[in-house]
């Protein structure tokens, strides 16, 4: 069969089926000079080994995309990460964003919440409500989502070490609103391995942390089946200074580790694997980034098929993207709007399922309402005005793009082999392998900036004398006091006998190995605090100490 | 010169600031160090001076963290000196060992100091010895010296401590062979850390075999212990063995001193010979001539060596 | 062999886990011939000060990106003073808005290096300030 015959087969098959369920956004897409834009373009002759290396969208190896029509039917989800200070303020910001056209919620938590300390813990001093919302108990979660129907929105929560507890709280809040768990749609990041490598908000050591993750997989696959129980992240690895190949390699290696852990825990691969999702960075080099996403899709499909013998649904790599915060400068901050626009293009041309765009004041503080609106408009302009969403995988066939895609895939494969040789990702992390690779790359990159070899506009070239930026967001320092008062009130008002019982149950299940999720849900319901639940687990699991490589 | 009067604060706790500043002076000014030490030095036989060395990644600092914890339970005052290599290019250093002892930062009876090797390649860096002697003299019950067993000076300091702990981990390849010559001989206690990792049995077998080969006429047979420092496993046994060695030293102190000095001199001679011989191989006309002749079959390498041996006898007994 | 080296403590106070910048600074200071004691993540102001005193450093560099700088940085300065080590210089870096810099300086932080500052700037800063301090008979 010729390539053109294959294309026709796909059009009559997967494509036709898809538009019956998800009609395209317009009856006809056309150019400015009135010629039609097809859903997909392929080479005339097959000089690319097309079927094997590229395939058709929604078909193995998924290089060109995970759905037949991609953005022609539905644009990517515009999901801006937000949350700061109190649950009340965050609730206001969510409502604002939903009004402005955002299509999914993304929750940012403060560091004490992410690591498992209540707002009244000594280590929380100065940190409460700074990088996200402070959640000490179910009460804060109720306020956070007040007036927001959880059964009708899709919510992504950036939470890792304490994911089990926040997930439990979400489920309980939704239940109180009248929604059943199996109606809920969303994501928890829940990727502890990258915390050890690049992000730093771990609490327990690797083994018990993996156990918590598989407990969540098992629980959700039965009770919350629409939920994405993990967002295997490369974003932070890139932010820590890795290059594009390392971003793909370490992320997929983490994925392999999670799959192996779940299989070891007795889960069926085709039950949990379809719910695995990924999270990548959108960096400055547009062409490299597009190739990176395509390479990641192809490589993951190959891994799932060949290594784990998984079925189609499990082979598909779906991902969220965030534009690269570390590329944004404090100097001439309006330039950042341009950077983010380019990074948005990269993510869209790369086929992302959802996108967060950073605001221009990223290098200085949390974004103001105006800055965040511009970031959202950036996505909307690309979606509606630029035309790049009108056909699938438009850059395919570019000599450069295909070459880059092949190279990134190849080099990432080599890294994964090295990690396998070290005994897998958990071992590699304990040995400091990934951390060292990232650090060396970060050092080299920074040196290139300092020497001027790598130009950063406004920083080492085209500088101007600037005034201090005005109107930055300030987080009210009295939040810590308010939260502490709240905790005291909760502790006085709740049924402390029940709390004691439920906490003991958490400790018992942590020891026995039973699934912790039901016990955590029960504890959360009686208003046990986050810190109290974590402390029970800490007794059994211990705490992780940093592996420092310098 | 009553420099040391300020060492204790009114509440009898250690004046860390004063102590630390003195150490800086000692590190940078050997004359000052010698004067100070001659003033305050007293034979502190109760003090236990531990040397802990091993390849990078062996978990020495984590192990020390555990050891410090145990000694603190016994109410002892502890000083740790962690030595890391300085960059041969810039002379600077990143000293990161104390991170793994962070649970003891706030303990007023634990003093942790990081030192760079400062380019000292061979022999004992005077700064290290002076700091070690100072800490012993001011009354710490336990003084721990930690080095990465890579450089010669890292090994040489071990001749001056009471007990040498060599920390090894399974699965790091041929690390025993790669260890600096001499370290296996002076280790008093072998610690196999990360003993839960694959390759442990192989490593222990290698150590035991090497111990058998290097058997000396000595009463102390170095124990080979398994620990998992990150879990705190095996630490009680380690402490017991350290105590046992201390008792042995106290009983046989003179013999042990002889043995240590003998080992040291012997090693220094071996190194000197090594250095001379290998140094002389370069551009040595006579040697090149011998090689040529040996290739042509004109001389027999064995008789060559016999001849050489005769000359050495003269040197040695002369 | 025993010229006085400049000793610097680099620490990450609070819960912030972003250590890429701190590690880079540690490496450049080492390359500049200084001895850098790196204390790692999750340090409280008290433990930073305890380490700074035991290591008798000339300078303490604090990296913080979580917005908690107005609480944590002045606390370190305060504790150094309380423990008789007020002559140890403190500088900071990370995500710290310029508007907060005067407040921090008022509370004893000698300088804040915002993102994008080339390394020769802070190396020079440390050298000059330590030199000045030594000249004053510190």
CSV table of C-alpha atoms in Angstrom, one decimal, chain A residues 111-112 115 117 123 125-127 130-131 198-203 238-241 326 330-331 363-365 439 442-443 445-447 450 459 468 472 474 546 548-550, chain C residues 13-20 23-24 26-28 30-31 38 40-42 44 64-68 70-72 94-98 100 115-120 122:
chain,number,residue,atom,x,y,z
A,111,UNK,CA,5.6,24.9,50.9
A,112,UNK,CA,4.4,23.8,54.4
A,115,UNK,CA,5.9,19.1,52.7
A,117,UNK,CA,3.8,20.9,58.1
A,123,UNK,CA,9.6,25.3,60.0
A,125,UNK,CA,7.6,30.4,59.8
A,126,UNK,CA,7.7,32.9,57.0
A,127,UNK,CA,6.5,30.4,54.4
A,130,UNK,CA,3.8,32.4,50.1
A,131,UNK,CA,4.1,30.1,47.0
A,198,UNK,CA,15.1,18.5,41.2
A,199,UNK,CA,12.3,20.1,43.2
A,200,UNK,CA,13.1,19.4,46.9
A,201,UNK,CA,9.6,19.0,48.4
A,202,UNK,CA,10.0,15.4,49.5
A,203,UNK,CA,9.2,14.2,53.1
A,238,UNK,CA,14.5,21.2,33.0
A,239,UNK,CA,14.2,24.1,35.4
A,240,UNK,CA,17.0,22.6,37.6
A,241,UNK,CA,19.2,23.0,34.5
A,326,UNK,CA,13.8,30.0,34.5
A,330,UNK,CA,14.0,40.4,36.1
A,331,UNK,CA,15.5,42.8,33.6
A,363,UNK,CA,11.4,36.5,38.2
A,364,UNK,CA,10.3,38.9,40.9
A,365,UNK,CA,7.1,37.7,42.6
A,439,UNK,CA,24.1,19.9,37.8
A,442,UNK,CA,23.3,23.7,34.7
A,443,UNK,CA,26.8,24.8,35.5
A,445,UNK,CA,24.8,26.6,30.7
A,446,UNK,CA,25.3,29.3,33.3
A,447,UNK,CA,29.0,29.6,32.4
A,450,UNK,CA,28.3,34.5,31.9
A,459,UNK,CA,20.8,40.4,30.8
A,468,UNK,CA,12.4,49.2,40.0
A,472,UNK,CA,4.3,43.6,42.3
A,474,UNK,CA,2.7,41.2,48.0
A,546,UNK,CA,19.0,15.0,51.0
A,548,UNK,CA,24.0,16.1,48.1
A,549,UNK,CA,26.3,16.0,45.2
A,550,UNK,CA,28.6,18.9,44.6
C,13,UNK,CA,16.9,28.6,54.8
C,14,UNK,CA,13.3,27.5,55.1
C,15,UNK,CA,11.4,25.0,53.0
C,16,UNK,CA,12.3,26.2,49.5
C,17,UNK,CA,13.9,23.3,47.5
C,18,UNK,CA,15.3,25.2,44.5
C,19,UNK,CA,19.0,24.8,44.9
C,20,UNK,CA,20.3,25.3,41.3
C,23,UNK,CA,24.9,25.2,43.9
C,24,UNK,CA,26.1,27.4,41.1
C,26,UNK,CA,29.1,27.5,45.6
C,27,UNK,CA,30.9,26.3,42.6
C,28,UNK,CA,31.9,29.7,41.3
C,30,UNK,CA,35.2,27.5,44.9
C,31,UNK,CA,36.6,28.4,41.4
C,38,UNK,CA,27.4,24.2,51.8
C,40,UNK,CA,22.0,22.0,52.0
C,41,UNK,CA,18.2,22.4,52.1
C,42,UNK,CA,15.8,23.0,55.0
C,44,UNK,CA,16.5,26.9,60.2
C,64,UNK,CA,15.7,31.9,48.9
C,65,UNK,CA,13.0,31.7,46.2
C,66,UNK,CA,9.9,31.1,48.3
C,67,UNK,CA,9.1,34.6,49.3
C,68,UNK,CA,10.0,34.0,53.0
C,70,UNK,CA,11.7,39.1,54.9
C,71,UNK,CA,11.3,36.8,57.8
C,72,UNK,CA,14.3,34.5,57.4
C,94,UNK,CA,17.0,34.4,44.8
C,95,UNK,CA,13.5,35.7,44.1
C,96,UNK,CA,13.6,38.9,46.1
C,97,UNK,CA,11.8,41.9,44.8
C,98,UNK,CA,13.9,45.1,44.6
C,100,UNK,CA,12.2,44.6,49.7
C,115,UNK,CA,18.6,36.9,39.3
C,116,UNK,CA,21.0,37.4,36.4
C,117,UNK,CA,23.8,38.9,38.5
C,118,UNK,CA,27.1,37.7,36.9
C,119,UNK,CA,29.4,35.8,39.2
C,120,UNK,CA,32.3,38.2,39.1
C,122,UNK,CA,29.5,38.8,43.9
